[in-house]
Amino acid sequence: QVRLVQSGAEVKKPGSSVRVSCKASGDTFIKYAISWVRQAPGQGLEWMGGIMPIYKTVNYPEKLRGRVTISVNESTSTAYMELSSLTSADTAVYYCGREIRHGYNEGLVGYWGQGTLVTVSS
Amino acid sequence: EIVLTQSPATLSVSPGESASLSCRASQSLGVNLAWYQQKPGQTPRLIIYDASTRAAGIPAGFSGSGSRTEFTLTISSLQSEDFAVYYCQQYNNWPITFGQGTRLEI
């Protein structure tokens, strides 16, 4: 049974950073890529990047490159997403998700965390 | 980046009828396209990947078709639980991108 549990809601000031964690159950953590997807209020889905834990290789979209950092801690089966230089446009629900095919980093998410609301407000 | 255009934005259908949702890509994707369903307040749910493969646990009433730049999600005999927003996603090129969604309403 795959379960992803994310950290709790955050309220941040503009210009600050936020780090969201995503703890995975099971013993196959390193074999499956973890993606991060966000959804602004009332808006669609935006892929933020994905990491293959076994290689620690990461892919980011150009739009967020330089502001987003995705990492993993294999010993705790936890993935992290850190976003810096926050603005109100970063207010969104942030989801982590696990790939459906091991060894691939395609963003095909079959298992989702519960989501973490990040609110950026002065 | 590859742009996915979904149509229509909103589709109104009666329960028991079928629905066809379209996703058009700005470049060829081969068959590297997926569909997700999202209900209000819930996480997205993978429905179809590789253009036509149903994800685990997805009923046979959901089918995907298409290749290259034109894709369709067909839902036959709509049930009340099928009314949701549907997103297509391409994973043929970085960055991975989503369409803007189609709202399927009663």
mmCIF file of C-alpha atoms in Angstrom:
data_model
loop_
_atom_site.group_PDB
_atom_site.id
_atom_site.type_symbol
_atom_site.label_atom_id
_atom_site.label_comp_id
_atom_site.label_asym_id
_atom_site.label_seq_id
_atom_site.Cartn_x
_atom_site.Cartn_y
_atom_site.Cartn_z
ATOM 1 C CA GLN A 1 0.000 0.000 0.000
ATOM 2 C CA VAL A 2 1.585 3.253 -1.136
ATOM 3 C CA ARG A 3 0.884 6.256 1.046
ATOM 4 C CA LEU A 4 2.304 9.746 0.777
ATOM 5 C CA VAL A 5 1.876 12.077 3.749
ATOM 6 C CA GLN A 6 2.694 15.732 3.321
ATOM 7 C CA SER A 7 3.534 18.399 5.872
ATOM 8 C CA GLY A 8 0.942 20.867 7.049
ATOM 9 C CA ALA A 9 -0.320 24.159 5.719
ATOM 10 C CA GLU A 10 2.010 27.149 5.672
ATOM 11 C CA VAL A 11 1.563 30.916 5.651
ATOM 12 C CA LYS A 12 4.551 32.807 4.308
ATOM 13 C CA LYS A 13 5.557 36.400 3.708
ATOM 14 C CA PRO A 14 6.444 37.586 0.209
ATOM 15 C CA GLY A 15 10.134 37.117 -0.478
ATOM 16 C CA SER A 16 10.504 34.211 1.930
ATOM 17 C CA SER A 17 10.889 30.487 1.230
ATOM 18 C CA VAL A 18 8.811 27.434 2.008
ATOM 19 C CA ARG A 19 9.734 23.776 2.295
ATOM 20 C CA VAL A 20 7.125 21.059 1.979
ATOM 21 C CA SER A 21 7.856 17.467 2.877
ATOM 22 C CA CYS A 22 6.355 14.255 1.536
ATOM 23 C CA LYS A 23 6.922 11.022 3.455
ATOM 24 C CA ALA A 24 6.355 7.790 1.569
ATOM 25 C CA SER A 25 5.406 4.437 3.020
ATOM 26 C CA GLY A 26 6.785 1.172 1.741
ATOM 27 C CA ASP A 27 10.279 -0.027 0.995
ATOM 28 C CA THR A 28 10.458 0.872 -2.699
ATOM 29 C CA PHE A 29 11.008 4.586 -2.226
ATOM 30 C CA ILE A 30 14.223 4.816 -4.224
ATOM 31 C CA LYS A 31 12.827 3.004 -7.255
ATOM 32 C CA TYR A 32 10.032 5.431 -8.098
ATOM 33 C CA ALA A 33 10.268 9.052 -9.092
ATOM 34 C CA ILE A 34 8.486 11.676 -7.034
ATOM 35 C CA SER A 35 6.892 14.639 -8.778
ATOM 36 C CA TRP A 36 5.613 17.901 -7.367
ATOM 37 C CA VAL A 37 2.512 19.516 -8.839
ATOM 38 C CA ARG A 38 0.798 22.675 -7.678
ATOM 39 C CA GLN A 39 -2.671 24.090 -8.139
ATOM 40 C CA ALA A 40 -3.502 27.723 -7.538
ATOM 41 C CA PRO A 41 -7.015 28.431 -6.223
ATOM 42 C CA GLY A 42 -9.580 27.676 -8.906
ATOM 43 C CA GLN A 43 -6.852 26.962 -11.447
ATOM 44 C CA GLY A 44 -5.360 23.967 -13.234
ATOM 45 C CA LEU A 45 -2.383 21.759 -12.529
ATOM 46 C CA GLU A 46 1.223 22.868 -12.904
ATOM 47 C CA TRP A 47 4.111 20.431 -12.825
ATOM 48 C CA MET A 48 7.013 21.743 -10.745
ATOM 49 C CA GLY A 49 9.598 19.042 -11.173
ATOM 50 C CA GLY A 50 10.439 15.447 -10.457
ATOM 51 C CA ILE A 51 13.237 13.513 -8.808
ATOM 52 C CA MET A 52 14.451 9.959 -9.239
ATOM 53 C CA PRO A 53 15.577 9.055 -5.712
ATOM 54 C CA ILE A 54 17.994 6.308 -6.677
ATOM 55 C CA TYR A 55 20.011 8.685 -8.832
ATOM 56 C CA LYS A 56 18.924 11.963 -7.242
ATOM 57 C CA THR A 57 18.493 13.332 -10.752
ATOM 58 C CA VAL A 58 16.006 16.165 -10.930
ATOM 59 C CA ASN A 59 14.116 17.886 -13.728
ATOM 60 C CA TYR A 60 12.633 21.356 -13.352
ATOM 61 C CA PRO A 61 10.576 23.513 -15.700
ATOM 62 C CA GLU A 62 12.415 26.584 -16.969
ATOM 63 C CA LYS A 63 9.750 28.817 -15.458
ATOM 64 C CA LEU A 64 10.702 27.765 -11.907
ATOM 65 C CA ARG A 65 14.377 26.969 -12.380
ATOM 66 C CA GLY A 66 16.432 28.819 -9.818
ATOM 67 C CA ARG A 67 13.537 29.104 -7.369
ATOM 68 C CA VAL A 68 12.584 25.483 -6.794
ATOM 69 C CA THR A 69 14.707 22.747 -5.257
ATOM 70 C CA ILE A 70 13.533 19.157 -4.994
ATOM 71 C CA SER A 71 15.459 16.691 -2.877
ATOM 72 C CA VAL A 72 15.087 13.368 -1.075
ATOM 73 C CA ASN A 73 16.270 11.748 2.121
ATOM 74 C CA GLU A 74 16.453 8.036 1.391
ATOM 75 C CA SER A 75 16.922 7.071 5.011
ATOM 76 C CA THR A 76 13.516 8.509 5.920
ATOM 77 C CA SER A 77 11.792 7.915 2.544
ATOM 78 C CA THR A 78 10.968 11.600 2.416
ATOM 79 C CA ALA A 79 10.962 13.998 -0.516
ATOM 80 C CA TYR A 80 11.174 17.750 -0.167
ATOM 81 C CA MET A 81 10.206 20.695 -2.306
ATOM 82 C CA GLU A 82 11.594 24.117 -1.446
ATOM 83 C CA LEU A 83 10.394 27.243 -3.230
ATOM 84 C CA SER A 84 12.103 30.577 -2.690
ATOM 85 C CA SER A 85 11.370 34.244 -3.423
ATOM 86 C CA LEU A 86 7.687 33.666 -2.818
ATOM 87 C CA THR A 87 5.041 35.976 -4.225
ATOM 88 C CA SER A 88 1.258 35.931 -4.005
ATOM 89 C CA ALA A 89 1.255 34.038 -7.313
ATOM 90 C CA ASP A 90 2.774 31.069 -5.455
ATOM 91 C CA THR A 91 -0.311 30.698 -3.274
ATOM 92 C CA ALA A 92 -1.495 27.207 -4.132
ATOM 93 C CA VAL A 93 -2.009 23.657 -2.980
ATOM 94 C CA TYR A 94 1.220 21.733 -3.470
ATOM 95 C CA TYR A 95 1.008 18.005 -4.157
ATOM 96 C CA CYS A 96 3.658 15.350 -4.208
ATOM 97 C CA GLY A 97 3.042 12.227 -6.214
ATOM 98 C CA ARG A 98 4.697 8.921 -6.998
ATOM 99 C CA GLU A 99 5.340 7.662 -10.478
ATOM 100 C CA ILE A 100 3.427 4.597 -11.634
ATOM 101 C CA ARG A 101 6.423 2.989 -13.376
ATOM 102 C CA HIS A 102 9.622 2.320 -11.502
ATOM 103 C CA GLY A 103 12.752 3.670 -13.082
ATOM 104 C CA TYR A 104 10.907 6.362 -15.010
ATOM 105 C CA ASN A 105 10.647 10.078 -14.280
ATOM 106 C CA GLU A 106 7.715 10.960 -16.522
ATOM 107 C CA GLY A 107 5.413 12.694 -14.094
ATOM 108 C CA LEU A 108 2.825 9.935 -14.413
ATOM 109 C CA VAL A 109 1.453 10.165 -10.913
ATOM 110 C CA GLY A 110 -0.560 7.232 -9.675
ATOM 111 C CA TYR A 111 -0.326 7.995 -5.973
ATOM 112 C CA TRP A 112 -0.804 11.423 -4.493
ATOM 113 C CA GLY A 113 -0.104 13.114 -1.211
ATOM 114 C CA GLN A 114 -3.004 14.886 0.439
ATOM 115 C CA GLY A 115 -1.770 18.310 -0.628
ATOM 116 C CA THR A 116 -0.297 21.209 1.326
ATOM 117 C CA LEU A 117 -1.812 24.676 1.138
ATOM 118 C CA VAL A 118 0.818 27.388 0.975
ATOM 119 C CA THR A 119 -0.509 30.910 1.368
ATOM 120 C CA VAL A 120 1.733 33.842 0.583
ATOM 121 C CA SER A 121 0.512 37.027 2.166
ATOM 122 C CA SER A 122 1.936 40.106 3.776
ATOM 123 C CA GLU B 1 7.256 23.967 -24.127
ATOM 124 C CA ILE B 2 4.422 21.871 -25.447
ATOM 125 C CA VAL B 3 1.004 23.475 -25.161
ATOM 126 C CA LEU B 4 -2.039 21.269 -24.644
ATOM 127 C CA THR B 5 -5.405 22.710 -25.620
ATOM 128 C CA GLN B 6 -8.470 20.985 -24.234
ATOM 129 C CA SER B 7 -11.946 21.375 -25.628
ATOM 130 C CA PRO B 8 -14.575 22.132 -24.767
ATOM 131 C CA ALA B 9 -13.900 24.091 -21.594
ATOM 132 C CA THR B 10 -17.198 22.866 -20.180
ATOM 133 C CA LEU B 11 -19.282 19.942 -21.348
ATOM 134 C CA SER B 12 -22.830 19.435 -20.141
ATOM 135 C CA VAL B 13 -24.085 15.870 -20.417
ATOM 136 C CA SER B 14 -26.931 13.886 -18.896
ATOM 137 C CA PRO B 15 -26.304 10.781 -16.772
ATOM 138 C CA GLY B 16 -26.333 7.663 -18.911
ATOM 139 C CA GLU B 17 -25.042 9.486 -21.976
ATOM 140 C CA SER B 18 -21.490 9.378 -23.304
ATOM 141 C CA ALA B 19 -18.940 12.186 -23.354
ATOM 142 C CA SER B 20 -15.919 12.841 -25.546
ATOM 143 C CA LEU B 21 -13.214 15.211 -24.372
ATOM 144 C CA SER B 22 -10.503 16.468 -26.696
ATOM 145 C CA CYS B 23 -6.859 17.345 -26.123
ATOM 146 C CA ARG B 24 -4.711 18.820 -28.859
ATOM 147 C CA ALA B 25 -0.937 19.155 -28.601
ATOM 148 C CA SER B 26 1.250 21.830 -30.179
ATOM 149 C CA GLN B 27 3.808 19.157 -31.138
ATOM 150 C CA SER B 28 3.723 15.444 -31.742
ATOM 151 C CA LEU B 29 3.624 13.410 -28.538
ATOM 152 C CA GLY B 30 3.573 9.929 -29.995
ATOM 153 C CA VAL B 31 1.335 8.293 -27.396
ATOM 154 C CA ASN B 32 2.896 9.947 -24.348
ATOM 155 C CA LEU B 33 -0.326 11.447 -23.074
ATOM 156 C CA ALA B 34 -2.290 10.876 -19.884
ATOM 157 C CA TRP B 35 -5.684 11.902 -18.529
ATOM 158 C CA TYR B 36 -6.501 12.777 -14.925
ATOM 159 C CA GLN B 37 -9.829 13.257 -13.183
ATOM 160 C CA GLN B 38 -10.218 15.727 -10.342
ATOM 161 C CA LYS B 39 -13.294 16.194 -8.202
ATOM 162 C CA PRO B 40 -13.789 19.279 -6.017
ATOM 163 C CA GLY B 41 -11.602 19.187 -2.937
ATOM 164 C CA GLN B 42 -9.864 15.975 -4.015
ATOM 165 C CA THR B 43 -6.486 15.068 -5.420
ATOM 166 C CA PRO B 44 -6.206 14.275 -9.115
ATOM 167 C CA ARG B 45 -6.650 10.662 -10.151
ATOM 168 C CA LEU B 46 -4.818 9.054 -13.060
ATOM 169 C CA ILE B 47 -7.330 7.647 -15.527
ATOM 170 C CA ILE B 48 -5.443 6.901 -18.742
ATOM 171 C CA TYR B 49 -1.754 6.824 -19.701
ATOM 172 C CA ASP B 50 0.108 6.014 -22.891
ATOM 173 C CA ALA B 51 -2.924 7.547 -24.627
ATOM 174 C CA SER B 52 -5.117 4.463 -24.238
ATOM 175 C CA THR B 53 -4.055 2.372 -21.221
ATOM 176 C CA ARG B 54 -6.436 2.485 -18.284
ATOM 177 C CA ALA B 55 -4.761 2.988 -14.939
ATOM 178 C CA ALA B 56 -5.248 0.454 -12.171
ATOM 179 C CA GLY B 57 -8.803 0.343 -10.859
ATOM 180 C CA ILE B 58 -10.305 2.500 -13.596
ATOM 181 C CA PRO B 59 -13.570 1.086 -14.958
ATOM 182 C CA ALA B 60 -13.925 -0.004 -18.553
ATOM 183 C CA GLY B 61 -16.294 2.873 -19.299
ATOM 184 C CA PHE B 62 -13.235 5.119 -19.621
ATOM 185 C CA SER B 63 -11.276 4.863 -22.850
ATOM 186 C CA GLY B 64 -8.535 6.907 -24.457
ATOM 187 C CA SER B 65 -7.545 7.177 -28.063
ATOM 188 C CA GLY B 66 -5.344 9.165 -30.375
ATOM 189 C CA SER B 67 -1.700 9.767 -31.135
ATOM 190 C CA ARG B 68 0.709 12.486 -32.211
ATOM 191 C CA THR B 69 -1.279 15.702 -31.678
ATOM 192 C CA GLU B 70 -4.925 14.651 -31.330
ATOM 193 C CA PHE B 71 -6.283 12.748 -28.348
ATOM 194 C CA THR B 72 -9.713 11.886 -27.008
ATOM 195 C CA LEU B 73 -11.024 10.690 -23.675
ATOM 196 C CA THR B 74 -14.363 8.956 -23.988
ATOM 197 C CA ILE B 75 -16.563 8.175 -21.015
ATOM 198 C CA SER B 76 -19.491 5.941 -21.790
ATOM 199 C CA SER B 77 -22.746 5.766 -19.827
ATOM 200 C CA LEU B 78 -21.891 8.595 -17.446
ATOM 201 C CA GLN B 79 -22.463 8.015 -13.762
ATOM 202 C CA SER B 80 -22.907 10.757 -11.182
ATOM 203 C CA GLU B 81 -19.397 10.129 -9.853
ATOM 204 C CA ASP B 82 -17.879 10.831 -13.293
ATOM 205 C CA PHE B 83 -18.771 14.509 -13.244
ATOM 206 C CA ALA B 84 -15.499 16.265 -12.548
ATOM 207 C CA VAL B 85 -12.697 18.227 -14.197
ATOM 208 C CA TYR B 86 -10.482 16.275 -16.572
ATOM 209 C CA TYR B 87 -6.917 17.250 -17.418
ATOM 210 C CA CYS B 88 -4.661 15.897 -20.121
ATOM 211 C CA GLN B 89 -0.912 15.774 -19.496
ATOM 212 C CA GLN B 90 1.979 15.220 -21.860
ATOM 213 C CA TYR B 91 5.185 13.536 -20.798
ATOM 214 C CA ASN B 92 6.894 13.323 -24.156
ATOM 215 C CA ASN B 93 9.070 16.387 -23.593
ATOM 216 C CA TRP B 94 10.360 18.382 -20.630
ATOM 217 C CA PRO B 95 8.779 20.292 -19.110
ATOM 218 C CA ILE B 96 5.785 18.112 -18.447
ATOM 219 C CA THR B 97 2.674 20.151 -19.142
ATOM 220 C CA PHE B 98 -1.049 19.917 -18.490
ATOM 221 C CA GLY B 99 -4.015 21.126 -20.440
ATOM 222 C CA GLN B 100 -6.256 23.742 -18.866
ATOM 223 C CA GLY B 101 -8.959 21.199 -18.102
ATOM 224 C CA THR B 102 -12.468 20.320 -19.231
ATOM 225 C CA ARG B 103 -15.268 20.560 -16.714
ATOM 226 C CA LEU B 104 -17.784 17.771 -17.209
ATOM 227 C CA GLU B 105 -21.078 18.787 -15.649
ATOM 228 C CA ILE B 106 -24.571 17.448 -15.416
#
